[in-house]
Amino acid sequence: AQTVTQSQPEMSVQEAETVTLSCTYDTSESDYYLFWYKQPPSRQMILVIRQEAYKQQNATENRFSVNFQKAAKSFSLKISDSQLGDAAMYFCAYRRSGRSGGSNYKLTFGKGTLLTVNP
Amino acid sequence: EAQVTQNPRYLITVTGKKLTVTCSQNMNHEYMSWYRQDPGLGLRQIYYSMNVEVTDKGDVPEGYKVSRKEKRNFPLILESPSPNQTSLYFCASTRDSPSKRYNEQFFGPGTRLTVL
């Protein structure tokens, strides 16, 4: 079974600084997706960024970028120029590719990292 | 507006009193799923459905039932709730694709359930 580990229960960053959230995962599959979700106090699950395992290039979305190390099974999220609105719980998640077979689009989540942004 | 809706958003109930949390999506998605979120555990899948009348267990199905009689609706049923089912529940949906290419999974706003 796949597992996702977030080793940092809490992190803090100064406004305008850069912070990196860590995530490692375990899988025997070669084709899969990795995600970072943001959950603000409203509790809504917001997709921040997605990485497809067969793509070597790291995904970026504005101030958010990932460092995807497939061999090491590592998937960290870097937030640049941190803003007060970035304060939230961040979840790393894994999903097998549909091309791998099976019909369940289940997301396997880590336990989350609570990010505080200090003004 | 494309969305997944859940009702109720908040519910406080007592042990053993049957309840249903509704989930509805307006995107004609084939796949729907329920997760529960607990502190320190992240989100875990309860049940999922690939289409009408097709449902299967996720990782933590004990104490829950689901049904999928219509494509847009996927209710979560707790026939005899217990305090360990106090949690935050999310419904999610996505399109199934014959080519199995990626489709984004959309989440509902969550239902906070407390069982006394």
CSV table of C-alpha atoms in Angstrom, one decimal:
chain,number,residue,atom,x,y,z
A,1,ALA,CA,0.0,0.0,0.0
A,2,GLN,CA,1.1,3.5,-0.7
A,3,THR,CA,2.0,5.8,2.2
A,4,VAL,CA,2.7,9.5,2.4
A,5,THR,CA,4.8,11.0,5.2
A,6,GLN,CA,5.0,14.6,6.2
A,7,SER,CA,7.6,14.9,8.9
A,8,GLN,CA,7.0,18.5,9.9
A,9,PRO,CA,3.8,18.9,11.9
A,10,GLU,CA,4.3,22.6,12.1
A,11,MET,CA,6.3,25.2,10.3
A,12,SER,CA,6.6,29.0,10.5
A,13,VAL,CA,7.9,31.6,8.1
A,14,GLN,CA,8.2,35.4,8.1
A,15,GLU,CA,6.1,37.3,5.6
A,16,ALA,CA,8.0,37.7,2.2
A,17,GLU,CA,10.4,34.9,3.1
A,18,THR,CA,10.7,31.4,1.6
A,19,VAL,CA,9.6,28.2,3.2
A,20,THR,CA,9.9,24.5,2.2
A,21,LEU,CA,7.5,21.8,3.3
A,22,SER,CA,8.7,18.2,3.1
A,23,CYS,CA,7.0,15.1,1.9
A,24,THR,CA,8.1,11.6,1.2
A,25,TYR,CA,6.1,8.7,-0.1
A,26,ASP,CA,6.4,5.0,-0.7
A,27,THR,CA,5.0,3.2,-3.7
A,28,SER,CA,6.0,0.3,-6.0
A,29,GLU,CA,4.4,1.9,-9.0
A,30,SER,CA,6.1,4.0,-11.6
A,31,ASP,CA,3.2,6.0,-12.9
A,32,TYR,CA,1.4,8.2,-10.4
A,33,TYR,CA,0.5,11.8,-9.4
A,34,LEU,CA,1.6,13.8,-6.5
A,35,PHE,CA,-0.3,16.8,-5.1
A,36,TRP,CA,-0.1,19.6,-2.5
A,37,TYR,CA,-3.4,20.7,-1.1
A,38,LYS,CA,-4.0,23.8,1.1
A,39,GLN,CA,-6.6,23.8,3.8
A,40,PRO,CA,-7.2,27.3,5.2
A,41,PRO,CA,-9.3,27.8,8.4
A,42,SER,CA,-12.5,27.6,6.2
A,43,ARG,CA,-11.6,23.9,5.9
A,44,GLN,CA,-12.0,24.0,2.1
A,45,MET,CA,-9.5,21.7,0.3
A,46,ILE,CA,-7.7,23.7,-2.4
A,47,LEU,CA,-5.4,22.1,-4.9
A,48,VAL,CA,-2.1,24.1,-4.9
A,49,ILE,CA,0.1,22.1,-7.4
A,50,ARG,CA,0.3,18.8,-9.2
A,51,GLN,CA,3.2,16.7,-10.4
A,52,GLU,CA,3.0,13.8,-12.8
A,53,ALA,CA,5.6,11.2,-12.0
A,54,TYR,CA,6.6,10.6,-15.6
A,55,LYS,CA,7.5,14.3,-16.0
A,56,GLN,CA,11.0,15.1,-14.9
A,57,GLN,CA,10.4,18.8,-14.9
A,58,ASN,CA,9.3,20.2,-11.5
A,59,ALA,CA,5.9,21.8,-11.5
A,60,THR,CA,5.5,25.5,-10.7
A,61,GLU,CA,2.4,27.6,-10.0
A,62,ASN,CA,3.3,31.3,-9.5
A,63,ARG,CA,4.9,31.4,-6.0
A,64,PHE,CA,4.6,27.7,-5.5
A,65,SER,CA,7.1,25.2,-6.8
A,66,VAL,CA,8.0,21.6,-6.1
A,67,ASN,CA,11.2,19.6,-5.9
A,68,PHE,CA,10.3,16.2,-7.2
A,69,GLN,CA,13.0,13.5,-6.6
A,70,LYS,CA,11.5,10.3,-8.0
A,71,ALA,CA,14.4,8.0,-7.0
A,72,ALA,CA,14.4,9.3,-3.5
A,73,LYS,CA,10.5,9.4,-3.4
A,74,SER,CA,10.6,12.9,-2.2
A,75,PHE,CA,8.2,15.7,-3.1
A,76,SER,CA,8.8,19.1,-1.3
A,77,LEU,CA,6.8,22.3,-1.7
A,78,LYS,CA,8.6,25.6,-1.8
A,79,ILE,CA,6.5,28.8,-1.1
A,80,SER,CA,8.3,31.9,-2.2
A,81,ASP,CA,7.5,35.5,-1.0
A,82,SER,CA,5.2,34.1,1.7
A,83,GLN,CA,2.0,36.0,2.3
A,84,LEU,CA,-0.3,36.1,5.3
A,85,GLY,CA,-2.9,34.3,3.2
A,86,ASP,CA,-0.6,31.3,2.8
A,87,ALA,CA,-1.2,30.4,6.4
A,88,ALA,CA,-3.0,27.1,6.4
A,89,MET,CA,-2.7,23.3,6.8
A,90,TYR,CA,-0.9,21.8,3.8
A,91,PHE,CA,-1.4,18.2,2.8
A,92,CYS,CA,0.8,16.2,0.5
A,93,ALA,CA,-1.1,13.5,-1.4
A,94,TYR,CA,-0.5,10.6,-3.8
A,95,ARG,CA,-2.7,9.1,-6.4
A,96,ARG,CA,-2.0,6.2,-8.7
A,97,SER,CA,-2.3,6.8,-12.4
A,98,GLY,CA,-5.4,5.4,-14.0
A,99,ARG,CA,-3.0,4.0,-16.6
A,100,SER,CA,-1.7,1.7,-13.9
A,101,GLY,CA,-5.0,-0.1,-13.8
A,102,GLY,CA,-7.7,-0.2,-11.2
A,103,SER,CA,-10.7,2.1,-10.8
A,104,ASN,CA,-10.2,3.9,-7.6
A,105,TYR,CA,-9.0,7.5,-7.9
A,106,LYS,CA,-8.2,7.4,-4.2
A,107,LEU,CA,-6.0,10.2,-2.8
A,108,THR,CA,-3.6,9.0,-0.1
A,109,PHE,CA,-2.8,11.9,2.2
A,110,GLY,CA,0.0,12.7,4.6
A,111,LYS,CA,-0.9,13.9,8.1
A,112,GLY,CA,-0.4,17.6,7.2
A,113,THR,CA,1.9,20.5,8.0
A,114,LEU,CA,0.5,23.5,9.7
A,115,LEU,CA,2.1,26.6,8.3
A,116,THR,CA,2.1,29.9,10.2
A,117,VAL,CA,3.1,33.1,8.5
A,118,ASN,CA,4.4,35.8,10.8
A,119,PRO,CA,4.0,39.5,9.8
B,1,GLU,CA,-20.8,27.1,-11.2
B,2,ALA,CA,-19.2,23.7,-11.0
B,3,GLN,CA,-19.3,22.5,-7.5
B,4,VAL,CA,-19.7,19.7,-4.9
B,5,THR,CA,-22.2,20.5,-2.2
B,6,GLN,CA,-22.7,18.8,1.2
B,7,ASN,CA,-25.4,19.0,3.7
B,8,PRO,CA,-25.5,19.6,6.6
B,9,ARG,CA,-22.3,21.5,7.1
B,10,TYR,CA,-22.5,21.0,10.9
B,11,LEU,CA,-24.2,18.3,12.8
B,12,ILE,CA,-24.3,17.4,16.5
B,13,THR,CA,-26.1,14.1,17.3
B,14,VAL,CA,-26.2,11.4,19.9
B,15,THR,CA,-24.9,7.8,19.8
B,16,GLY,CA,-27.2,5.5,17.9
B,17,LYS,CA,-29.3,8.0,16.1
B,18,LYS,CA,-29.2,7.3,12.3
B,19,LEU,CA,-28.1,10.1,10.1
B,20,THR,CA,-27.4,10.9,6.5
B,21,VAL,CA,-24.9,13.4,5.1
B,22,THR,CA,-25.8,14.3,1.5
B,23,CYS,CA,-23.4,15.0,-1.3
B,24,SER,CA,-24.3,16.3,-4.7
B,25,GLN,CA,-22.2,17.4,-7.7
B,26,ASN,CA,-23.3,19.2,-10.9
B,27,MET,CA,-20.4,18.2,-13.1
B,28,ASN,CA,-21.8,14.9,-14.4
B,29,HIS,CA,-18.8,13.1,-12.8
B,30,GLU,CA,-18.8,9.4,-12.7
B,31,TYR,CA,-16.5,9.0,-9.7
B,32,MET,CA,-17.4,10.1,-6.2
B,33,SER,CA,-15.8,9.4,-2.9
B,34,TRP,CA,-16.1,10.1,0.8
B,35,TYR,CA,-13.1,10.9,3.1
B,36,ARG,CA,-12.9,11.6,6.8
B,37,GLN,CA,-10.3,13.9,8.3
B,38,ASP,CA,-9.0,13.5,11.9
B,39,PRO,CA,-6.3,15.5,13.6
B,40,GLY,CA,-2.9,13.9,13.1
B,41,LEU,CA,-4.2,11.4,10.6
B,42,GLY,CA,-4.9,13.4,7.5
B,43,LEU,CA,-7.8,12.4,5.2
B,44,ARG,CA,-8.7,8.8,4.8
B,45,GLN,CA,-11.1,7.3,2.2
B,46,ILE,CA,-14.3,5.7,3.5
B,47,TYR,CA,-16.1,4.6,0.3
B,48,TYR,CA,-16.0,5.4,-3.3
B,49,SER,CA,-18.3,4.9,-6.4
B,50,MET,CA,-17.3,4.6,-10.0
B,51,ASN,CA,-20.9,5.1,-11.3
B,52,VAL,CA,-24.5,4.6,-10.5
B,53,GLU,CA,-25.0,1.4,-8.5
B,54,VAL,CA,-21.3,0.8,-8.3
B,55,THR,CA,-19.7,1.3,-4.9
B,56,ASP,CA,-16.8,-0.1,-3.0
B,57,LYS,CA,-15.0,0.2,0.3
B,58,GLY,CA,-12.1,2.5,0.9
B,59,ASP,CA,-9.7,2.2,3.8
B,60,VAL,CA,-12.0,2.9,6.7
B,61,PRO,CA,-15.5,1.7,5.8
B,62,GLU,CA,-16.6,0.3,9.2
B,63,GLY,CA,-19.7,1.9,10.5
B,64,TYR,CA,-20.7,3.6,7.2
B,65,LYS,CA,-22.9,2.9,4.3
B,66,VAL,CA,-23.3,4.6,0.9
B,67,SER,CA,-25.6,4.4,-2.0
B,68,ARG,CA,-25.5,5.7,-5.6
B,69,LYS,CA,-28.9,5.7,-7.1
B,70,GLU,CA,-28.4,8.8,-9.2
B,71,LYS,CA,-25.2,10.0,-10.8
B,72,ARG,CA,-25.2,13.3,-9.1
B,73,ASN,CA,-25.8,12.1,-5.5
B,74,PHE,CA,-23.7,10.0,-3.2
B,75,PRO,CA,-25.1,10.1,0.4
B,76,LEU,CA,-23.1,8.8,3.4
B,77,ILE,CA,-25.2,6.9,5.9
B,78,LEU,CA,-24.3,6.3,9.6
B,79,GLU,CA,-26.9,3.9,10.8
B,80,SER,CA,-25.8,3.8,14.4
B,81,PRO,CA,-23.3,6.6,15.0
B,82,SER,CA,-20.7,6.3,17.7
B,83,PRO,CA,-18.4,8.9,19.3
B,84,ASN,CA,-15.4,7.6,17.3
B,85,GLN,CA,-17.1,8.8,14.1
B,86,THR,CA,-16.8,12.4,15.3
B,87,SER,CA,-14.8,13.9,12.4
B,88,LEU,CA,-14.7,16.2,9.5
B,89,TYR,CA,-16.2,14.6,6.4
B,90,PHE,CA,-15.4,15.5,2.8
B,91,CYS,CA,-17.1,14.3,-0.4
B,92,ALA,CA,-15.1,14.5,-3.7
B,93,SER,CA,-15.8,13.8,-7.3
B,94,THR,CA,-13.9,13.5,-10.6
B,95,ARG,CA,-14.5,12.5,-14.1
B,96,ASP,CA,-13.6,9.0,-15.2
B,97,SER,CA,-11.7,8.9,-18.4
B,98,PRO,CA,-11.4,6.0,-20.8
B,99,SER,CA,-7.8,7.0,-21.5
B,100,LYS,CA,-7.3,7.3,-17.7
B,101,ARG,CA,-5.7,10.7,-18.2
B,102,TYR,CA,-5.6,13.1,-15.2
B,103,ASN,CA,-8.8,14.8,-14.2
B,104,GLU,CA,-8.9,17.1,-11.2
B,105,GLN,CA,-10.8,15.9,-8.1
B,106,PHE,CA,-13.2,18.4,-6.7
B,107,PHE,CA,-14.0,18.5,-3.0
B,108,GLY,CA,-17.1,19.6,-1.1
B,109,PRO,CA,-16.9,22.2,1.7
B,110,GLY,CA,-16.9,19.5,4.4
B,111,THR,CA,-19.3,18.4,7.1
B,112,ARG,CA,-18.3,18.7,10.8
B,113,LEU,CA,-20.0,15.8,12.7
B,114,THR,CA,-20.0,15.5,16.4
B,115,VAL,CA,-21.4,12.3,18.0
B,116,LEU,CA,-22.1,12.6,21.7
